[in-house]
């Protein structure tokens, strides 16, 4: 009920909490998640390379050493940090316990929101690249200021593509965070959602029941 309005006290308190005394937890979580993701990506790339087997073994050893806390390093933890002011590791542990208690591990594993947002960002990047391509054809000296005296169409396309994709990714990350918050809050207290927004709650329940029968 507290979050039923656009700028309610609950939302205001969460924003203040996430940007002040819980900001360190958010930064720590971003650093740890980035390190783990980088190690996993590097291990995946070196796994089948015979010349990098030693590096692959070292990375696997590092990941195995921190295996106990890897599950706590997740993007869902940011929701609990903002809502309740938990430390990042404590929030990660609590939110995973919530999903396990609800039997929602398959839902968070199969979450397709990130894929949809990535495709949207890529589409925006391609549209921006197309604009750059058109401008490059119209003005061959468009990029003369950076040393490209002629043939600006190709570079203009890639500059537009990269710029559009990066800006779209940043903006759409807010949407992704909102989706994560909805999932966590719905898992924690579906009754409150049903009480305050019965129509949306019914639609969400019907859609999720169709996608994951017996889970929701």
Short mmCIF file of C-alpha atoms in Angstrom, two decimals:
data_model
loop_
_atom_site.label_atom_id
_atom_site.label_comp_id
_atom_site.label_asym_id
_atom_site.label_seq_id
_atom_site.Cartn_x
_atom_site.Cartn_y
_atom_site.Cartn_z
CA UNK A 1 0.00 0.00 0.00
CA UNK A 2 2.89 2.33 0.74
CA UNK A 3 4.17 1.96 -2.84
CA UNK A 4 0.81 2.38 -4.55
CA UNK A 5 1.54 5.92 -5.79
CA UNK A 6 4.11 7.16 -8.29
CA UNK A 7 6.42 8.73 -5.69
CA UNK A 8 5.38 7.08 -2.47
CA UNK A 9 7.24 7.14 0.83
CA UNK A 10 8.36 3.52 0.33
CA UNK A 11 9.88 4.31 -3.05
CA UNK A 12 11.48 7.49 -1.75
CA UNK A 13 13.04 5.66 1.20
CA UNK A 14 14.42 2.95 -1.11
CA UNK A 15 16.00 5.52 -3.42
CA UNK A 16 17.58 7.37 -0.51
CA UNK A 17 18.82 4.11 1.01
CA UNK A 18 20.35 2.88 -2.27
CA UNK A 19 22.11 6.18 -2.99
CA UNK A 20 23.40 6.97 0.50
CA UNK A 21 24.39 4.54 3.24
CA UNK A 22 23.79 1.42 1.11
CA UNK A 23 25.67 2.84 -1.88
CA UNK A 24 28.84 1.06 -0.79
CA UNK A 25 27.05 -2.29 -0.86
CA UNK A 26 25.84 -1.58 -4.40
CA UNK A 27 29.37 -0.69 -5.53
CA UNK A 28 30.87 -3.74 -3.81
CA UNK A 29 28.28 -5.99 -5.42
CA UNK A 30 28.95 -4.53 -8.86
CA UNK A 31 32.68 -5.13 -8.43
CA UNK A 32 32.31 -8.72 -7.19
CA UNK A 33 29.75 -9.70 -9.82
CA UNK A 34 31.91 -8.20 -12.57
CA UNK A 35 34.97 -10.15 -11.35
CA UNK A 36 33.08 -13.45 -11.19
CA UNK A 37 31.51 -12.92 -14.61
CA UNK A 38 34.89 -12.03 -16.10
CA UNK A 39 36.48 -15.15 -14.59
CA UNK A 40 33.68 -17.35 -15.90
CA UNK A 41 33.94 -15.86 -19.38
CA UNK A 42 37.73 -16.25 -19.37
CA UNK A 43 37.48 -19.85 -18.16
CA UNK A 44 34.96 -20.63 -20.88
CA UNK A 45 37.28 -19.19 -23.56
CA UNK A 46 40.38 -21.03 -22.31
CA UNK A 47 38.68 -24.37 -21.62
CA UNK A 48 39.20 -25.82 -25.09
CA UNK A 49 42.50 -24.12 -25.83
CA UNK A 50 45.41 -26.55 -25.32
CA UNK A 51 47.89 -23.70 -24.99
CA UNK A 52 45.97 -22.11 -22.11
CA UNK A 53 45.19 -25.15 -19.99
CA UNK A 54 47.33 -23.90 -17.09
CA UNK A 55 45.43 -20.60 -17.05
CA UNK A 56 42.15 -22.48 -17.24
CA UNK A 57 43.13 -24.62 -14.24
CA UNK A 58 44.07 -21.53 -12.23
CA UNK A 59 40.74 -19.88 -13.00
CA UNK A 60 38.83 -23.05 -12.12
CA UNK A 61 40.73 -23.20 -8.83
CA UNK A 62 39.82 -19.58 -8.02
CA UNK A 63 36.16 -20.19 -8.86
CA UNK A 64 36.08 -23.37 -6.77
CA UNK A 65 37.58 -21.50 -3.81
CA UNK A 66 34.81 -18.92 -3.89
CA UNK A 67 32.08 -21.38 -4.90
CA UNK A 68 30.45 -21.00 -1.50
CA UNK A 69 29.67 -17.33 -2.05
CA UNK A 70 29.15 -17.31 -5.82
CA UNK A 71 25.43 -17.92 -5.40
CA UNK A 72 25.26 -14.85 -3.19
CA UNK A 73 26.83 -12.69 -5.94
CA UNK A 74 23.70 -12.11 -7.99
CA UNK A 75 21.80 -9.22 -9.52
CA UNK A 76 18.73 -9.92 -7.38
CA UNK A 77 20.61 -8.86 -4.26
CA UNK A 78 20.48 -5.20 -5.31
CA UNK A 79 16.72 -5.26 -4.74
CA UNK A 80 17.13 -6.26 -1.10
CA UNK A 81 19.90 -3.71 -0.64
CA UNK A 82 17.56 -0.96 -1.79
CA UNK A 83 14.49 -2.25 0.03
CA UNK A 84 15.94 -3.16 3.40
CA UNK A 85 19.48 -1.77 3.56
CA UNK A 86 21.16 -5.18 3.89
CA UNK A 87 24.82 -5.55 3.04
CA UNK A 88 25.35 -6.96 -0.44
CA UNK A 89 26.38 -10.48 0.63
CA UNK A 90 23.61 -10.68 3.20
CA UNK A 91 21.08 -9.50 0.63
CA UNK A 92 22.30 -12.09 -1.90
CA UNK A 93 21.99 -14.88 0.65
CA UNK A 94 18.50 -13.81 1.72
CA UNK A 95 17.10 -13.42 -1.78
CA UNK A 96 18.41 -16.83 -2.87
CA UNK A 97 16.84 -18.38 0.23
CA UNK A 98 13.58 -16.70 -0.76
CA UNK A 99 13.67 -18.13 -4.29
CA UNK A 100 14.58 -21.60 -3.02
CA UNK A 101 11.76 -21.53 -0.48
CA UNK A 102 9.30 -20.52 -3.20
CA UNK A 103 10.69 -23.06 -5.67
CA UNK A 104 11.48 -20.26 -8.09
CA UNK A 105 15.02 -21.24 -9.02
CA UNK A 106 13.83 -22.35 -12.48
CA UNK A 107 12.15 -18.97 -13.03
CA UNK A 108 15.22 -16.87 -12.25
CA UNK A 109 17.44 -19.23 -14.26
CA UNK A 110 15.15 -19.00 -17.28
CA UNK A 111 14.54 -15.25 -17.04
CA UNK A 112 14.33 -13.88 -20.59
CA UNK A 113 14.05 -10.19 -19.75
CA UNK A 114 17.78 -9.59 -20.26
CA UNK A 115 17.65 -11.18 -23.73
CA UNK A 116 14.71 -8.99 -24.73
CA UNK A 117 16.43 -5.84 -23.46
CA UNK A 118 19.63 -6.79 -25.28
CA UNK A 119 17.75 -7.21 -28.55
CA UNK A 120 16.06 -3.84 -28.02
CA UNK A 121 19.41 -2.17 -27.35
CA UNK A 122 20.86 -3.84 -30.45
CA UNK A 123 17.91 -2.65 -32.55
CA UNK A 124 18.40 0.90 -31.28
CA UNK A 125 22.11 0.64 -32.05
CA UNK A 126 21.39 -0.53 -35.60
CA UNK A 127 18.92 2.31 -36.09
CA UNK A 128 21.54 4.80 -34.85
CA UNK A 129 24.10 3.22 -37.16
CA UNK A 130 21.71 3.59 -40.08
CA UNK A 131 21.34 7.28 -39.30
CA UNK A 132 25.12 7.60 -39.22
CA UNK A 133 25.37 5.75 -42.52
CA UNK A 134 22.90 8.11 -44.18
CA UNK A 135 24.69 11.17 -42.81
CA UNK A 136 28.01 9.74 -43.97
CA UNK A 137 26.71 9.34 -47.50
CA UNK A 138 25.23 12.82 -47.50
CA UNK A 139 28.41 14.46 -46.21
CA UNK A 140 31.65 12.71 -47.14
CA UNK A 141 33.58 15.14 -44.92
CA UNK A 142 31.44 14.37 -41.88
CA UNK A 143 34.36 12.84 -39.97
CA UNK A 144 37.08 15.07 -41.34
CA UNK A 145 37.71 16.38 -37.85
CA UNK A 146 39.07 12.99 -36.76
CA UNK A 147 41.25 12.48 -39.82
CA UNK A 148 38.81 10.73 -42.16
CA UNK A 149 38.80 12.99 -45.17
CA UNK A 150 36.62 10.74 -47.37
CA UNK A 151 34.62 7.57 -47.13
CA UNK A 152 32.83 8.55 -43.91
CA UNK A 153 29.81 6.26 -44.39
CA UNK A 154 31.35 3.09 -42.94
CA UNK A 155 32.98 4.67 -39.87
CA UNK A 156 29.87 6.78 -39.27
CA UNK A 157 27.76 3.61 -39.23
CA UNK A 158 29.97 1.92 -36.63
CA UNK A 159 30.18 5.07 -34.49
CA UNK A 160 26.37 5.39 -34.58
CA UNK A 161 25.94 1.68 -33.86
CA UNK A 162 28.28 1.73 -30.87
CA UNK A 163 26.93 4.99 -29.45
CA UNK A 164 23.29 3.96 -29.83
CA UNK A 165 23.90 0.52 -28.35
CA UNK A 166 25.80 1.85 -25.33
CA UNK A 167 23.29 4.60 -24.52
CA UNK A 168 20.36 2.21 -25.02
CA UNK A 169 22.00 -0.37 -22.74
CA UNK A 170 22.41 2.22 -19.99
CA UNK A 171 18.81 3.42 -20.27
CA UNK A 172 17.32 -0.07 -20.55
CA UNK A 173 19.28 -1.25 -17.53
CA UNK A 174 16.76 0.77 -15.50
CA UNK A 175 13.99 -1.33 -17.04
CA UNK A 176 15.92 -4.51 -16.23
CA UNK A 177 16.31 -3.41 -12.62
CA UNK A 178 12.57 -2.69 -12.44
CA UNK A 179 11.81 -6.19 -13.75
CA UNK A 180 14.10 -7.72 -11.11
CA UNK A 181 12.39 -5.69 -8.40
CA UNK A 182 8.94 -6.82 -9.52
CA UNK A 183 10.02 -10.48 -9.48
CA UNK A 184 11.62 -10.27 -6.03
CA UNK A 185 8.74 -8.31 -4.48
CA UNK A 186 6.16 -10.63 -6.04
CA UNK A 187 8.01 -13.67 -4.71
CA UNK A 188 8.17 -12.14 -1.23
CA UNK A 189 4.55 -11.02 -0.89
CA UNK A 190 2.19 -11.92 -3.77
CA UNK A 191 -0.81 -11.22 -1.52
CA UNK A 192 0.09 -7.52 -1.25
CA UNK A 193 0.32 -7.28 -5.04
CA UNK A 194 -3.05 -9.00 -5.39
CA UNK A 195 -4.60 -6.65 -2.85
CA UNK A 196 -3.32 -3.41 -4.40
CA UNK A 197 -3.25 -4.35 -8.10
CA UNK A 198 -5.59 -7.33 -8.58
CA UNK A 199 -5.82 -7.05 -12.37
CA UNK A 200 -2.05 -6.92 -12.90
CA UNK A 201 -1.55 -9.67 -10.35
CA UNK A 202 -4.02 -11.94 -12.14
CA UNK A 203 -2.34 -11.29 -15.50
CA UNK A 204 1.10 -12.02 -14.08
CA UNK A 205 -0.07 -15.17 -12.34
CA UNK A 206 -1.77 -16.44 -15.51
CA UNK A 207 1.27 -15.75 -17.68
CA UNK A 208 3.75 -17.33 -15.27
CA UNK A 209 1.51 -20.34 -14.66
CA UNK A 210 1.44 -20.92 -18.41
CA UNK A 211 5.22 -20.61 -18.67
CA UNK A 212 6.08 -22.57 -15.52
CA UNK A 213 3.17 -24.87 -14.62
CA UNK A 214 3.11 -25.81 -10.97
CA UNK A 215 5.75 -23.27 -9.94
CA UNK A 216 3.71 -20.11 -9.46
#
